[in-house]
Amino acid sequence: KKRRKDPLAPKRPSNAFFIFSQQHRQQAREEKKEGNQSELTKFLGLQWKSMPSTEKKIYSELAIQDRQRYLDEMSQYQ
């Protein structure tokens, strides 16, 4: 059986790539103009892979902060 999700539960944390995608999606949409959502995600994935690790570290730190937020909210939720 599939569990039902509690609507009051905290939102799960995002990983570094998802944070990058959220911040760059609008810019990528303007650059790419045509195509659907999956092509846009592939384009963002190629940008992510070609980024140097020093720039990725910024998003990794944001992901760690989001994870900490989630853990704090979960401790209050339970």
A tleap script that builds the chain and sets N, CA, C and O, in Angstrom:
source leaprc.protein.ff14SB
mol = sequence {
  NLYS LYS ARG ARG LYS ASP PRO LEU ALA PRO
  LYS ARG PRO SER ASN ALA PHE PHE ILE PHE
  SER GLN GLN HIE ARG GLN GLN ALA ARG GLU
  GLU LYS LYS GLU GLY ASN GLN SER GLU LEU
  THR LYS PHE LEU GLY LEU GLN TRP LYS SER
  MET PRO SER THR GLU LYS LYS ILE TYR SER
  GLU LEU ALA ILE GLN ASP ARG GLN ARG TYR
  LEU ASP GLU MET SER GLN TYR CGLN
}
set mol.1.N position { 0.825 -1.187 0.000 }
set mol.1.CA position { 0.000 0.000 0.000 }
set mol.1.C position { 0.867 1.247 0.000 }
set mol.1.O position { 1.983 1.255 0.519 }
set mol.2.N position { 0.336 2.276 -0.583 }
set mol.2.CA position { 1.047 3.552 -0.635 }
set mol.2.C position { 0.575 4.423 0.521 }
set mol.2.O position { -0.624 4.569 0.758 }
set mol.3.N position { 1.530 4.992 1.230 }
set mol.3.CA position { 1.185 5.874 2.337 }
set mol.3.C position { 0.666 7.208 1.816 }
set mol.3.O position { 1.093 7.700 0.771 }
set mol.4.N position { -0.248 7.765 2.559 }
set mol.4.CA position { -0.727 9.102 2.232 }
set mol.4.C position { 0.202 10.120 2.858 }
set mol.4.O position { 0.659 9.949 3.989 }
set mol.5.N position { 0.475 11.164 2.127 }
set mol.5.CA position { 1.362 12.208 2.620 }
set mol.5.C position { 0.574 13.159 3.504 }
set mol.5.O position { -0.531 13.580 3.160 }
set mol.6.N position { 1.147 13.484 4.629 }
set mol.6.CA position { 0.525 14.436 5.535 }
set mol.6.C position { 0.716 15.841 4.969 }
set mol.6.O position { 1.851 16.262 4.747 }
set mol.7.N position { -0.370 16.570 4.733 }
set mol.7.CA position { -0.227 17.920 4.159 }
set mol.7.C position { 0.443 18.910 5.107 }
set mol.7.O position { 0.904 19.965 4.672 }
set mol.8.N position { 0.502 18.583 6.392 }
set mol.8.CA position { 1.138 19.476 7.363 }
set mol.8.C position { 2.629 19.189 7.530 }
set mol.8.O position { 3.338 19.939 8.201 }
set mol.9.N position { 3.097 18.110 6.922 }
set mol.9.CA position { 4.510 17.751 7.035 }
set mol.9.C position { 5.376 18.783 6.317 }
set mol.9.O position { 4.936 19.376 5.331 }
set mol.10.N position { 6.600 19.007 6.795 }
set mol.10.CA position { 7.496 19.975 6.136 }
set mol.10.C position { 7.896 19.518 4.738 }
set mol.10.O position { 7.949 18.323 4.447 }
set mol.11.N position { 8.171 20.486 3.892 }
set mol.11.CA position { 8.617 20.196 2.530 }
set mol.11.C position { 10.021 19.594 2.586 }
set mol.11.O position { 10.879 20.067 3.330 }
set mol.12.N position { 10.240 18.562 1.802 }
set mol.12.CA position { 11.544 17.881 1.792 }
set mol.12.C position { 12.626 18.806 1.254 }
set mol.12.O position { 12.329 19.727 0.494 }
set mol.13.N position { 13.885 18.570 1.642 }
set mol.13.CA position { 14.969 19.447 1.185 }
set mol.13.C position { 15.319 19.206 -0.281 }
set mol.13.O position { 15.147 18.105 -0.804 }
set mol.14.N position { 15.806 20.245 -0.920 }
set mol.14.CA position { 16.248 20.153 -2.313 }
set mol.14.C position { 17.737 19.834 -2.354 }
set mol.14.O position { 18.484 20.175 -1.437 }
set mol.15.N position { 18.160 19.173 -3.434 }
set mol.15.CA position { 19.590 18.938 -3.592 }
set mol.15.C position { 20.206 20.105 -4.376 }
set mol.15.O position { 19.493 21.005 -4.818 }
set mol.16.N position { 21.508 20.082 -4.540 }
set mol.16.CA position { 22.224 21.201 -5.154 }
set mol.16.C position { 21.765 21.452 -6.592 }
set mol.16.O position { 21.614 22.604 -6.998 }
set mol.17.N position { 21.545 20.392 -7.358 }
set mol.17.CA position { 21.112 20.577 -8.745 }
set mol.17.C position { 19.736 21.225 -8.833 }
set mol.17.O position { 19.511 22.086 -9.683 }
set mol.18.N position { 18.818 20.821 -7.967 }
set mol.18.CA position { 17.478 21.409 -8.000 }
set mol.18.C position { 17.511 22.888 -7.642 }
set mol.18.O position { 16.779 23.683 -8.230 }
set mol.19.N position { 18.348 23.261 -6.691 }
set mol.19.CA position { 18.486 24.676 -6.339 }
set mol.19.C position { 19.046 25.451 -7.523 }
set mol.19.O position { 18.567 26.539 -7.840 }
set mol.20.N position { 20.063 24.890 -8.179 }
set mol.20.CA position { 20.627 25.504 -9.380 }
set mol.20.C position { 19.554 25.652 -10.458 }
set mol.20.O position { 19.451 26.698 -11.099 }
set mol.21.N position { 18.763 24.609 -10.653 }
set mol.21.CA position { 17.724 24.629 -11.691 }
set mol.21.C position { 16.682 25.700 -11.422 }
set mol.21.O position { 16.266 26.414 -12.334 }
set mol.22.N position { 16.264 25.811 -10.173 }
set mol.22.CA position { 15.259 26.811 -9.829 }
set mol.22.C position { 15.769 28.221 -10.096 }
set mol.22.O position { 15.020 29.076 -10.570 }
set mol.23.N position { 17.038 28.466 -9.794 }
set mol.23.CA position { 17.586 29.807 -9.961 }
set mol.23.C position { 17.870 30.155 -11.416 }
set mol.23.O position { 17.844 31.330 -11.781 }
set mol.24.N position { 18.143 29.154 -12.258 }
set mol.24.CA position { 18.538 29.416 -13.638 }
set mol.24.C position { 17.489 29.022 -14.683 }
set mol.24.O position { 17.728 29.173 -15.881 }
set mol.25.N position { 16.349 28.526 -14.251 }
set mol.25.CA position { 15.336 28.056 -15.196 }
set mol.25.C position { 14.821 29.181 -16.092 }
set mol.25.O position { 14.700 28.995 -17.303 }
set mol.26.N position { 14.518 30.338 -15.521 }
set mol.26.CA position { 13.984 31.443 -16.321 }
set mol.26.C position { 15.002 31.913 -17.358 }
set mol.26.O position { 14.644 32.163 -18.509 }
set mol.27.N position { 16.257 32.033 -16.961 }
set mol.27.CA position { 17.311 32.452 -17.881 }
set mol.27.C position { 17.484 31.415 -18.989 }
set mol.27.O position { 17.647 31.775 -20.155 }
set mol.28.N position { 17.451 30.144 -18.635 }
set mol.28.CA position { 17.594 29.079 -19.635 }
set mol.28.C position { 16.402 29.075 -20.579 }
set mol.28.O position { 16.563 28.809 -21.770 }
set mol.29.N position { 15.208 29.365 -20.070 }
set mol.29.CA position { 14.016 29.411 -20.909 }
set mol.29.C position { 14.135 30.533 -21.941 }
set mol.29.O position { 13.713 30.379 -23.087 }
set mol.30.N position { 14.716 31.668 -21.523 }
set mol.30.CA position { 14.897 32.783 -22.455 }
set mol.30.C position { 15.948 32.459 -23.513 }
set mol.30.O position { 15.798 32.843 -24.673 }
set mol.31.N position { 17.006 31.757 -23.123 }
set mol.31.CA position { 18.056 31.378 -24.075 }
set mol.31.C position { 17.548 30.317 -25.051 }
set mol.31.O position { 17.856 30.369 -26.242 }
set mol.32.N position { 16.787 29.378 -24.559 }
set mol.32.CA position { 16.382 28.219 -25.352 }
set mol.32.C position { 15.127 28.492 -26.186 }
set mol.32.O position { 14.910 27.797 -27.179 }
set mol.33.N position { 14.320 29.439 -25.838 }
set mol.33.CA position { 13.097 29.883 -26.526 }
set mol.33.C position { 12.179 28.732 -26.967 }
set mol.33.O position { 10.994 28.750 -26.634 }
set mol.34.N position { 12.684 27.738 -27.702 }
set mol.34.CA position { 11.815 26.667 -28.179 }
set mol.34.C position { 12.109 25.396 -27.402 }
set mol.34.O position { 13.138 25.279 -26.736 }
set mol.35.N position { 11.207 24.464 -27.495 }
set mol.35.CA position { 11.393 23.184 -26.824 }
set mol.35.C position { 10.466 23.043 -25.635 }
set mol.35.O position { 9.853 24.007 -25.176 }
set mol.36.N position { 10.382 21.822 -25.154 }
set mol.36.CA position { 9.497 21.550 -24.033 }
set mol.36.C position { 10.279 21.488 -22.720 }
set mol.36.O position { 11.471 21.789 -22.673 }
set mol.37.N position { 9.586 21.096 -21.670 }
set mol.37.CA position { 10.175 21.099 -20.335 }
set mol.37.C position { 11.342 20.116 -20.222 }
set mol.37.O position { 12.343 20.429 -19.578 }
set mol.38.N position { 11.233 18.952 -20.827 }
set mol.38.CA position { 12.313 17.968 -20.711 }
set mol.38.C position { 13.580 18.444 -21.418 }
set mol.38.O position { 14.687 18.190 -20.944 }
set mol.39.N position { 13.424 19.129 -22.543 }
set mol.39.CA position { 14.607 19.669 -23.225 }
set mol.39.C position { 15.254 20.772 -22.397 }
set mol.39.O position { 16.478 20.903 -22.379 }
set mol.40.N position { 14.449 21.550 -21.723 }
set mol.40.CA position { 14.968 22.597 -20.857 }
set mol.40.C position { 15.754 21.990 -19.689 }
set mol.40.O position { 16.809 22.500 -19.313 }
set mol.41.N position { 15.240 20.915 -19.128 }
set mol.41.CA position { 15.921 20.240 -18.032 }
set mol.41.C position { 17.238 19.620 -18.518 }
set mol.41.O position { 18.235 19.654 -17.797 }
set mol.42.N position { 17.250 19.064 -19.714 }
set mol.42.CA position { 18.488 18.514 -20.281 }
set mol.42.C position { 19.519 19.623 -20.480 }
set mol.42.O position { 20.705 19.430 -20.212 }
set mol.43.N position { 19.065 20.773 -20.946 }
set mol.43.CA position { 19.942 21.928 -21.141 }
set mol.43.C position { 20.538 22.365 -19.808 }
set mol.43.O position { 21.734 22.645 -19.728 }
set mol.44.N position { 19.721 22.426 -18.766 }
set mol.44.CA position { 20.212 22.794 -17.439 }
set mol.44.C position { 21.191 21.737 -16.911 }
set mol.44.O position { 22.174 22.069 -16.248 }
set mol.45.N position { 20.917 20.479 -17.207 }
set mol.45.CA position { 21.816 19.406 -16.784 }
set mol.45.C position { 23.185 19.523 -17.436 }
set mol.45.O position { 24.204 19.271 -16.793 }
set mol.46.N position { 23.215 19.901 -18.703 }
set mol.46.CA position { 24.496 20.084 -19.391 }
set mol.46.C position { 25.258 21.274 -18.800 }
set mol.46.O position { 26.480 21.227 -18.655 }
set mol.47.N position { 24.527 22.339 -18.462 }
set mol.47.CA position { 25.175 23.484 -17.820 }
set mol.47.C position { 25.760 23.078 -16.475 }
set mol.47.O position { 26.867 23.484 -16.123 }
set mol.48.N position { 25.013 22.276 -15.727 }
set mol.48.CA position { 25.460 21.838 -14.409 }
set mol.48.C position { 26.721 20.974 -14.525 }
set mol.48.O position { 27.660 21.132 -13.745 }
set mol.49.N position { 26.737 20.076 -15.485 }
set mol.49.CA position { 27.897 19.194 -15.657 }
set mol.49.C position { 29.141 19.962 -16.081 }
set mol.49.O position { 30.257 19.588 -15.723 }
set mol.50.N position { 28.951 21.037 -16.844 }
set mol.50.CA position { 30.107 21.779 -17.333 }
set mol.50.C position { 30.603 22.825 -16.331 }
set mol.50.O position { 31.648 23.436 -16.552 }
set mol.51.N position { 29.879 23.038 -15.247 }
set mol.51.CA position { 30.287 24.019 -14.237 }
set mol.51.C position { 31.477 23.501 -13.440 }
set mol.51.O position { 31.551 22.310 -13.141 }
set mol.52.N position { 32.407 24.388 -13.096 }
set mol.52.CA position { 33.519 23.959 -12.244 }
set mol.52.C position { 33.027 23.677 -10.820 }
set mol.52.O position { 32.000 24.202 -10.391 }
set mol.53.N position { 33.761 22.857 -10.112 }
set mol.53.CA position { 33.335 22.449 -8.770 }
set mol.53.C position { 33.295 23.623 -7.789 }
set mol.53.O position { 32.567 23.575 -6.797 }
set mol.54.N position { 34.070 24.671 -8.058 }
set mol.54.CA position { 34.045 25.829 -7.159 }
set mol.54.C position { 32.692 26.531 -7.207 }
set mol.54.O position { 32.214 27.024 -6.185 }
set mol.55.N position { 32.071 26.581 -8.382 }
set mol.55.CA position { 30.745 27.186 -8.497 }
set mol.55.C position { 29.666 26.247 -7.951 }
set mol.55.O position { 28.673 26.704 -7.385 }
set mol.56.N position { 29.858 24.953 -8.117 }
set mol.56.CA position { 28.895 23.991 -7.598 }
set mol.56.C position { 28.866 24.010 -6.076 }
set mol.56.O position { 27.848 23.692 -5.461 }
set mol.57.N position { 29.983 24.383 -5.480 }
set mol.57.CA position { 30.076 24.393 -4.026 }
set mol.57.C position { 29.062 25.360 -3.418 }
set mol.57.O position { 28.533 25.100 -2.337 }
set mol.58.N position { 28.787 26.463 -4.095 }
set mol.58.CA position { 27.800 27.439 -3.623 }
set mol.58.C position { 26.442 26.755 -3.467 }
set mol.58.O position { 25.767 26.923 -2.451 }
set mol.59.N position { 26.053 25.992 -4.469 }
set mol.59.CA position { 24.753 25.321 -4.445 }
set mol.59.C position { 24.747 24.165 -3.448 }
set mol.59.O position { 23.712 23.854 -2.860 }
set mol.60.N position { 25.892 23.537 -3.261 }
set mol.60.CA position { 25.990 22.477 -2.259 }
set mol.60.C position { 25.783 23.038 -0.860 }
set mol.60.O position { 25.128 22.415 -0.024 }
set mol.61.N position { 26.340 24.211 -0.609 }
set mol.61.CA position { 26.156 24.845 0.698 }
set mol.61.C position { 24.696 25.247 0.911 }
set mol.61.O position { 24.174 25.125 2.019 }
set mol.62.N position { 24.038 25.725 -0.145 }
set mol.62.CA position { 22.616 26.058 -0.045 }
set mol.62.C position { 21.787 24.800 0.226 }
set mol.62.O position { 20.806 24.847 0.968 }
set mol.63.N position { 22.179 23.694 -0.369 }
set mol.63.CA position { 21.477 22.427 -0.148 }
set mol.63.C position { 21.658 21.970 1.300 }
set mol.63.O position { 20.725 21.440 1.903 }
set mol.64.N position { 22.834 22.168 1.850 }
set mol.64.CA position { 23.080 21.807 3.248 }
set mol.64.C position { 22.212 22.666 4.167 }
set mol.64.O position { 21.654 22.163 5.142 }
set mol.65.N position { 22.099 23.946 3.864 }
set mol.65.CA position { 21.245 24.832 4.655 }
set mol.65.C position { 19.782 24.400 4.569 }
set mol.65.O position { 19.060 24.427 5.566 }
set mol.66.N position { 19.350 24.004 3.375 }
set mol.66.CA position { 17.977 23.554 3.198 }
set mol.66.C position { 17.741 22.254 3.959 }
set mol.66.O position { 16.666 22.051 4.523 }
set mol.67.N position { 18.724 21.388 3.978 }
set mol.67.CA position { 18.631 20.136 4.730 }
set mol.67.C position { 18.499 20.427 6.219 }
set mol.67.O position { 17.718 19.778 6.915 }
set mol.68.N position { 19.260 21.397 6.704 }
set mol.68.CA position { 19.187 21.767 8.113 }
set mol.68.C position { 17.806 22.342 8.447 }
set mol.68.O position { 17.242 22.052 9.502 }
set mol.69.N position { 17.269 23.163 7.531 }
set mol.69.CA position { 15.925 23.703 7.717 }
set mol.69.C position { 14.914 22.573 7.835 }
set mol.69.O position { 14.031 22.606 8.692 }
set mol.70.N position { 15.047 21.579 6.973 }
set mol.70.CA position { 14.131 20.441 6.978 }
set mol.70.C position { 14.230 19.672 8.301 }
set mol.70.O position { 13.212 19.304 8.888 }
set mol.71.N position { 15.446 19.435 8.759 }
set mol.71.CA position { 15.619 18.701 10.018 }
set mol.71.C position { 15.027 19.474 11.193 }
set mol.71.O position { 14.409 18.881 12.077 }
set mol.72.N position { 15.208 20.783 11.209 }
set mol.72.CA position { 14.627 21.616 12.263 }
set mol.72.C position { 13.103 21.555 12.228 }
set mol.72.O position { 12.460 21.397 13.266 }
set mol.73.N position { 12.532 21.679 11.044 }
set mol.73.CA position { 11.086 21.635 10.908 }
set mol.73.C position { 10.530 20.251 11.262 }
set mol.73.O position { 9.447 20.142 11.837 }
set mol.74.N position { 11.275 19.198 10.916 }
set mol.74.CA position { 10.831 17.853 11.252 }
set mol.74.C position { 10.847 17.623 12.754 }
set mol.74.O position { 9.954 16.967 13.289 }
set mol.75.N position { 11.851 18.153 13.437 }
set mol.75.CA position { 11.890 17.977 14.894 }
set mol.75.C position { 10.712 18.690 15.553 }
set mol.75.O position { 10.173 18.199 16.545 }
set mol.76.N position { 10.309 19.835 15.020 }
set mol.76.CA position { 9.144 20.539 15.555 }
set mol.76.C position { 7.855 19.822 15.165 }
set mol.76.O position { 6.897 19.807 15.938 }
set mol.77.N position { 7.822 19.242 13.998 }
set mol.77.CA position { 6.642 18.559 13.489 }
set mol.77.C position { 6.339 17.304 14.303 }
set mol.77.O position { 5.181 17.016 14.606 }
set mol.78.N position { 7.383 16.563 14.653 }
set mol.78.CA position { 7.188 15.318 15.387 }
set mol.78.C position { 7.009 15.650 16.827 }
set mol.78.O position { 6.827 14.752 17.649 }
savepdb mol mol.pdb
quit
